[in-house]
């Protein structure tokens, strides 16, 4: 949706130079000077401690949280949008009388800091905390209403102590375990990656390197035990989380329902179990395929099990497989490769001997690392069978799905006599539904009935059972890097694992002096001999600390709870406080975290629920994903460059940039910086500010004595703004503020005048509204109007219902979803008349030009939407 900014019905066109006019003001102390306002109010707010939250306050509560930042340098445009949107929400709810918690912290462990420190020859701690201080200063300038007393850094021992506590709780519950397995290996950063950190093109989301497979002993969290709950509980989030995020999580968990089938292997005591979603096709199995990099494949070709030639061929094929990315292995168009293992399985129902092959299109971590091949009805299996001349047996008549008939193959005839049922000739697997054939007791059954019957047959014979499997894999948390949370396990000389006693937490990182942090495939912590060598906590014998650190997604999986006890060194969080304040009411962050962070946070929340620490199972009640800020159609970043946030703040002021972020369009859409105008925002703010200087009536004036027409506009804004804010139509609220400014200026210059009570009421309302979006300007206006600080906590005024009756309203004209004009019309205007007015608009004609009008949608009296080509 790059560049597309469809907006809701608003009362003004895009904020640009042509839509905002200014008068030249003399250079005097009352002129609008954003620098002066920022210098004045930032220390005042800090001194007042306005946004410090009393967690025991009995008012209704709102917990507002943005995904916390990584300290990679100063703030950038993405930060500016994310925290503007979150702050709009927090400030709005304060105005509604809620006790708002709006905390801030830093996700300060991780590879980028370590790599930057290596490059610069500094301690990652020094680099990280210098960046935090830089970002902190920029945040304070940007005026988000944070409770700074909640500030956390995940790299502080006071924080990661509780990461280790969480790990040990997982370990006690059997959810943290260590095993040898093939892992995703980043050859540049020299560390493992979770499956979720491998991009669709097979590269690392960290370094961009092509990910390879490597066998290591690693720590895992058993997230798969929660797969069903993670999937089913997404139903609770429908309508409160973006549909796209819910769909991505469902797809990633990827529940498949079917059967586990046991195949006896000749010459082997232990059977091979395969998972299939199509147990109805069990009679069509003609061979088995195992992943070459699975433990099963290694066991099947173990010394003495097969000939030397078979073993040599397998070893060569395994080497080739390890050099192939998973993306390539799963490419359906790639020619099929494989080697026979010289072993045979026994069909669990028919007793037929089935050859076993190793092929790289089967993955070691799917199901049990083996598949039963039904080449007539699976395209990959058919491609493999045709490549190696393996048998193909049709067991589903897909024609019968239409006719309902069971085909009769004449005696002496073959499938070649029925070309529609001959996948070998056509090269196309019969993947449709139909009636079972060549399947003994299943013949004539439909797919669903045959699935149930096949599972019953397998269960009766003790060779299978109903089962589920998932695309989701256990969460690999080990990292072979320094700048992370040490894993609190001690390894005895006999290989036993011993948790570090709780009273010895945190296990602190050692000093970096003398350590080589450069990636080399093993953790740098292994070089800290004084740190690694410790007594066994059980018997005092020599032992070794675990030298891996935790995935930093562990840090962010529960950080929202730490904000509730940021300065408590006795517990990770207070369950009693969590019962009052959590889950988070509104979470704000990018769609790029749809799987990783959000899935892990949901998992940890459910674990803590099961452990009795929480009374809820979902961490974030509502989620808002903001779009990206683009320059020239591309995402802006430190590495790719783009517009400098610092330069824009210096040139136009904080309030102007915040206003742009709110007005550019719906928050979930991308912002093309070339389509917005911060300087125009600044001029609009100057016009609004001037209104406060022009008011001549006193604060105790009786508003009811004021101009009714102006009061109607004011009270319509007071009535409509809350609903628009709660549906994130920030652009609409700002547009309505612009209208109110324009109407009030006309009232002063050409109407009842600056002394009219309705003018004061309108300007005070403008100050209240701007306090949400442009807090420096709103605060200064409030003071100029004769009030003490602060407008931020004054409270939203209620609309007078007697002033909400309208004889006319504002109609909006959109061209391809973008507002191009607006005008006042009668509430009873006919659709044809409204369309005619829209077509006659000079602004609309300018945007349409000579392009063809495809469609006109009229929703009288409020909206005309004109769709044009091009």
CSV table of C-alpha atoms in Angstrom, one decimal, residues 227-433:
chain,number,residue,atom,x,y,z
A,227,UNK,CA,0.3,-24.6,19.9
A,228,UNK,CA,-3.4,-25.3,20.2
A,229,UNK,CA,-4.0,-22.6,22.8
A,230,UNK,CA,-2.0,-20.1,20.8
A,231,UNK,CA,-4.1,-20.9,17.7
A,232,UNK,CA,-7.5,-21.2,19.3
A,233,UNK,CA,-7.1,-18.1,21.5
A,234,UNK,CA,-6.6,-15.9,18.5
A,235,UNK,CA,-10.4,-16.0,18.3
A,236,UNK,CA,-10.4,-13.8,21.4
A,237,UNK,CA,-8.5,-11.1,19.5
A,238,UNK,CA,-10.8,-10.9,16.4
A,239,UNK,CA,-11.8,-7.3,15.8
A,240,UNK,CA,-9.2,-6.0,18.3
A,241,UNK,CA,-6.1,-7.0,16.4
A,242,UNK,CA,-5.5,-6.4,12.7
A,243,UNK,CA,-6.9,-9.3,10.6
A,244,UNK,CA,-3.5,-9.6,8.8
A,245,UNK,CA,-1.6,-10.2,12.1
A,246,UNK,CA,-4.1,-12.9,13.2
A,247,UNK,CA,-3.9,-14.6,9.8
A,248,UNK,CA,0.0,-14.5,9.9
A,249,UNK,CA,0.0,-16.1,13.3
A,250,UNK,CA,-2.5,-18.8,12.3
A,251,UNK,CA,-0.4,-19.6,9.2
A,252,UNK,CA,2.8,-19.8,11.2
A,253,UNK,CA,1.4,-22.1,13.9
A,254,UNK,CA,0.0,-24.2,11.0
A,255,UNK,CA,-2.0,-26.9,12.7
A,256,UNK,CA,-2.6,-30.0,10.6
A,257,UNK,CA,-4.9,-32.8,11.6
A,258,UNK,CA,-4.5,-36.4,10.4
A,259,UNK,CA,-2.8,-39.5,11.7
A,260,UNK,CA,0.5,-40.9,12.9
A,261,UNK,CA,1.3,-44.2,11.1
A,262,UNK,CA,3.8,-46.7,12.3
A,263,UNK,CA,5.9,-48.6,9.7
A,264,UNK,CA,7.9,-51.6,10.8
A,265,UNK,CA,11.5,-51.5,9.3
A,266,UNK,CA,13.1,-54.7,8.3
A,267,UNK,CA,16.1,-55.4,10.5
A,268,UNK,CA,15.2,-52.7,13.0
A,269,UNK,CA,13.3,-53.1,16.3
A,270,UNK,CA,11.9,-49.5,16.4
A,271,UNK,CA,9.2,-48.6,13.9
A,272,UNK,CA,9.3,-45.4,11.9
A,273,UNK,CA,6.4,-43.1,12.5
A,274,UNK,CA,5.1,-40.7,9.8
A,275,UNK,CA,2.4,-38.1,10.0
A,276,UNK,CA,-0.1,-37.7,7.2
A,277,UNK,CA,-3.1,-35.5,6.7
A,278,UNK,CA,-4.5,-38.1,4.3
A,279,UNK,CA,-4.7,-41.5,6.1
A,280,UNK,CA,-7.5,-42.3,3.6
A,281,UNK,CA,-4.7,-42.8,0.9
A,282,UNK,CA,-2.8,-45.3,3.0
A,283,UNK,CA,-3.3,-48.0,0.4
A,284,UNK,CA,-1.6,-45.8,-2.2
A,285,UNK,CA,1.8,-45.7,-0.3
A,286,UNK,CA,4.5,-47.2,-2.5
A,287,UNK,CA,7.7,-45.9,-0.8
A,288,UNK,CA,8.9,-43.9,2.2
A,289,UNK,CA,11.0,-40.8,2.1
A,290,UNK,CA,13.1,-39.5,5.0
A,291,UNK,CA,14.9,-36.2,5.4
A,292,UNK,CA,18.6,-36.8,4.8
A,293,UNK,CA,19.6,-34.5,7.7
A,294,UNK,CA,17.4,-36.2,10.2
A,295,UNK,CA,18.5,-38.5,13.0
A,296,UNK,CA,16.3,-41.2,11.5
A,297,UNK,CA,18.3,-41.2,8.2
A,298,UNK,CA,21.5,-41.4,10.1
A,299,UNK,CA,20.2,-44.4,12.1
A,300,UNK,CA,19.0,-46.2,9.0
A,301,UNK,CA,22.5,-46.1,7.4
A,302,UNK,CA,24.4,-46.7,10.6
A,303,UNK,CA,27.5,-48.9,10.3
A,304,UNK,CA,26.6,-52.4,9.3
A,305,UNK,CA,23.0,-51.6,8.4
A,306,UNK,CA,23.7,-51.0,4.7
A,307,UNK,CA,26.4,-51.6,2.1
A,308,UNK,CA,29.4,-49.3,1.9
A,309,UNK,CA,28.2,-48.1,-1.5
A,310,UNK,CA,24.9,-47.1,-0.1
A,311,UNK,CA,26.5,-45.3,2.9
A,312,UNK,CA,29.0,-43.5,0.7
A,313,UNK,CA,26.2,-42.3,-1.6
A,314,UNK,CA,24.1,-41.1,1.4
A,315,UNK,CA,27.1,-39.3,2.9
A,316,UNK,CA,27.7,-37.4,-0.3
A,317,UNK,CA,24.0,-36.6,-0.6
A,318,UNK,CA,23.9,-35.3,3.0
A,319,UNK,CA,26.8,-32.9,2.3
A,320,UNK,CA,24.9,-31.6,-0.7
A,321,UNK,CA,21.7,-31.2,1.3
A,322,UNK,CA,23.5,-29.2,4.0
A,323,UNK,CA,24.6,-26.7,1.3
A,324,UNK,CA,21.0,-26.2,0.1
A,325,UNK,CA,18.7,-23.6,1.7
A,326,UNK,CA,15.3,-24.7,3.0
A,327,UNK,CA,13.7,-22.3,0.6
A,328,UNK,CA,15.3,-24.2,-2.3
A,329,UNK,CA,14.5,-27.6,-0.8
A,330,UNK,CA,10.8,-26.6,-0.7
A,331,UNK,CA,10.7,-25.2,-4.2
A,332,UNK,CA,8.1,-27.3,-6.0
A,333,UNK,CA,9.6,-26.6,-9.4
A,334,UNK,CA,13.1,-27.8,-8.5
A,335,UNK,CA,14.1,-31.2,-9.9
A,336,UNK,CA,13.8,-33.9,-7.4
A,337,UNK,CA,16.9,-35.6,-6.0
A,338,UNK,CA,17.5,-38.4,-3.6
A,339,UNK,CA,19.3,-41.7,-2.8
A,340,UNK,CA,18.0,-45.2,-1.9
A,341,UNK,CA,18.9,-46.3,1.6
A,342,UNK,CA,18.8,-50.0,0.9
A,343,UNK,CA,16.2,-50.5,3.7
A,344,UNK,CA,12.6,-51.5,3.5
A,345,UNK,CA,9.5,-50.7,5.5
A,346,UNK,CA,6.4,-53.0,5.9
A,347,UNK,CA,3.0,-51.5,5.0
A,348,UNK,CA,0.9,-51.4,8.2
A,349,UNK,CA,-2.3,-52.7,6.5
A,350,UNK,CA,-1.2,-54.7,3.4
A,351,UNK,CA,2.2,-56.1,4.5
A,352,UNK,CA,3.9,-54.9,1.3
A,353,UNK,CA,7.6,-54.2,1.3
A,354,UNK,CA,8.2,-50.5,0.7
A,355,UNK,CA,11.7,-49.1,-0.3
A,356,UNK,CA,13.0,-46.2,1.8
A,357,UNK,CA,14.7,-43.2,0.2
A,358,UNK,CA,16.4,-40.1,1.4
A,359,UNK,CA,15.3,-36.9,-0.4
A,360,UNK,CA,15.9,-33.2,0.4
A,361,UNK,CA,12.3,-32.2,-0.3
A,362,UNK,CA,11.4,-33.7,3.1
A,363,UNK,CA,12.5,-31.5,6.1
A,364,UNK,CA,13.8,-33.0,9.3
A,365,UNK,CA,11.7,-30.8,11.5
A,366,UNK,CA,8.3,-31.4,9.9
A,367,UNK,CA,6.3,-34.2,11.5
A,368,UNK,CA,8.8,-36.9,12.3
A,369,UNK,CA,11.2,-36.2,9.5
A,370,UNK,CA,9.7,-38.9,7.2
A,371,UNK,CA,6.7,-39.1,4.9
A,372,UNK,CA,4.7,-41.9,3.4
A,373,UNK,CA,4.8,-41.3,-0.3
A,374,UNK,CA,1.5,-41.5,-2.2
A,375,UNK,CA,2.7,-40.4,-5.6
A,376,UNK,CA,-0.7,-40.8,-7.4
A,377,UNK,CA,-2.1,-38.1,-5.2
A,378,UNK,CA,0.8,-35.8,-4.1
A,379,UNK,CA,2.6,-33.8,-6.7
A,380,UNK,CA,6.0,-33.8,-5.0
A,381,UNK,CA,5.8,-37.6,-4.4
A,382,UNK,CA,4.8,-38.1,-8.1
A,383,UNK,CA,7.7,-36.0,-9.4
A,384,UNK,CA,10.1,-38.0,-7.3
A,385,UNK,CA,8.5,-41.4,-8.4
A,386,UNK,CA,8.8,-40.4,-12.0
A,387,UNK,CA,12.4,-39.3,-11.6
A,388,UNK,CA,13.4,-42.6,-10.1
A,389,UNK,CA,10.9,-45.0,-11.8
A,390,UNK,CA,9.1,-45.9,-8.6
A,391,UNK,CA,5.6,-47.4,-8.6
A,392,UNK,CA,2.4,-45.3,-8.6
A,393,UNK,CA,-0.9,-46.6,-7.3
A,394,UNK,CA,-4.2,-44.7,-7.8
A,395,UNK,CA,-6.5,-45.0,-4.8
A,396,UNK,CA,-8.9,-42.1,-5.3
A,397,UNK,CA,-11.2,-41.8,-8.3
A,398,UNK,CA,-11.4,-38.0,-8.7
A,399,UNK,CA,-13.9,-38.4,-11.5
A,400,UNK,CA,-16.2,-39.9,-9.0
A,401,UNK,CA,-16.3,-36.6,-7.2
A,402,UNK,CA,-18.5,-35.4,-10.1
A,403,UNK,CA,-20.3,-38.6,-11.2
A,404,UNK,CA,-20.5,-40.4,-7.8
A,405,UNK,CA,-19.7,-43.6,-9.7
A,406,UNK,CA,-17.0,-46.1,-8.8
A,407,UNK,CA,-15.0,-47.0,-12.0
A,408,UNK,CA,-14.8,-50.6,-13.0
A,409,UNK,CA,-11.4,-51.5,-14.6
A,410,UNK,CA,-12.0,-54.4,-17.0
A,411,UNK,CA,-10.2,-57.7,-16.4
A,412,UNK,CA,-6.8,-57.6,-18.1
A,413,UNK,CA,-6.9,-53.7,-18.4
A,414,UNK,CA,-4.6,-51.3,-16.7
A,415,UNK,CA,-4.6,-47.6,-15.7
A,416,UNK,CA,-3.2,-46.8,-19.1
A,417,UNK,CA,-6.6,-47.7,-20.5
A,418,UNK,CA,-8.1,-45.0,-18.3
A,419,UNK,CA,-5.8,-42.0,-19.1
A,420,UNK,CA,-7.7,-39.7,-16.8
A,421,UNK,CA,-6.5,-41.9,-13.9
A,422,UNK,CA,-2.9,-42.2,-15.0
A,423,UNK,CA,-0.6,-39.7,-13.2
A,424,UNK,CA,2.5,-41.4,-14.6
A,425,UNK,CA,1.4,-40.5,-18.2
A,426,UNK,CA,0.0,-37.0,-17.4
A,427,UNK,CA,2.6,-36.0,-14.9
A,428,UNK,CA,-0.2,-34.5,-12.8
A,429,UNK,CA,-1.1,-35.9,-9.4
A,430,UNK,CA,-4.8,-36.6,-8.7
A,431,UNK,CA,-5.2,-34.2,-5.9
A,432,UNK,CA,-8.9,-33.7,-6.0
A,433,UNK,CA,-11.6,-35.5,-3.9
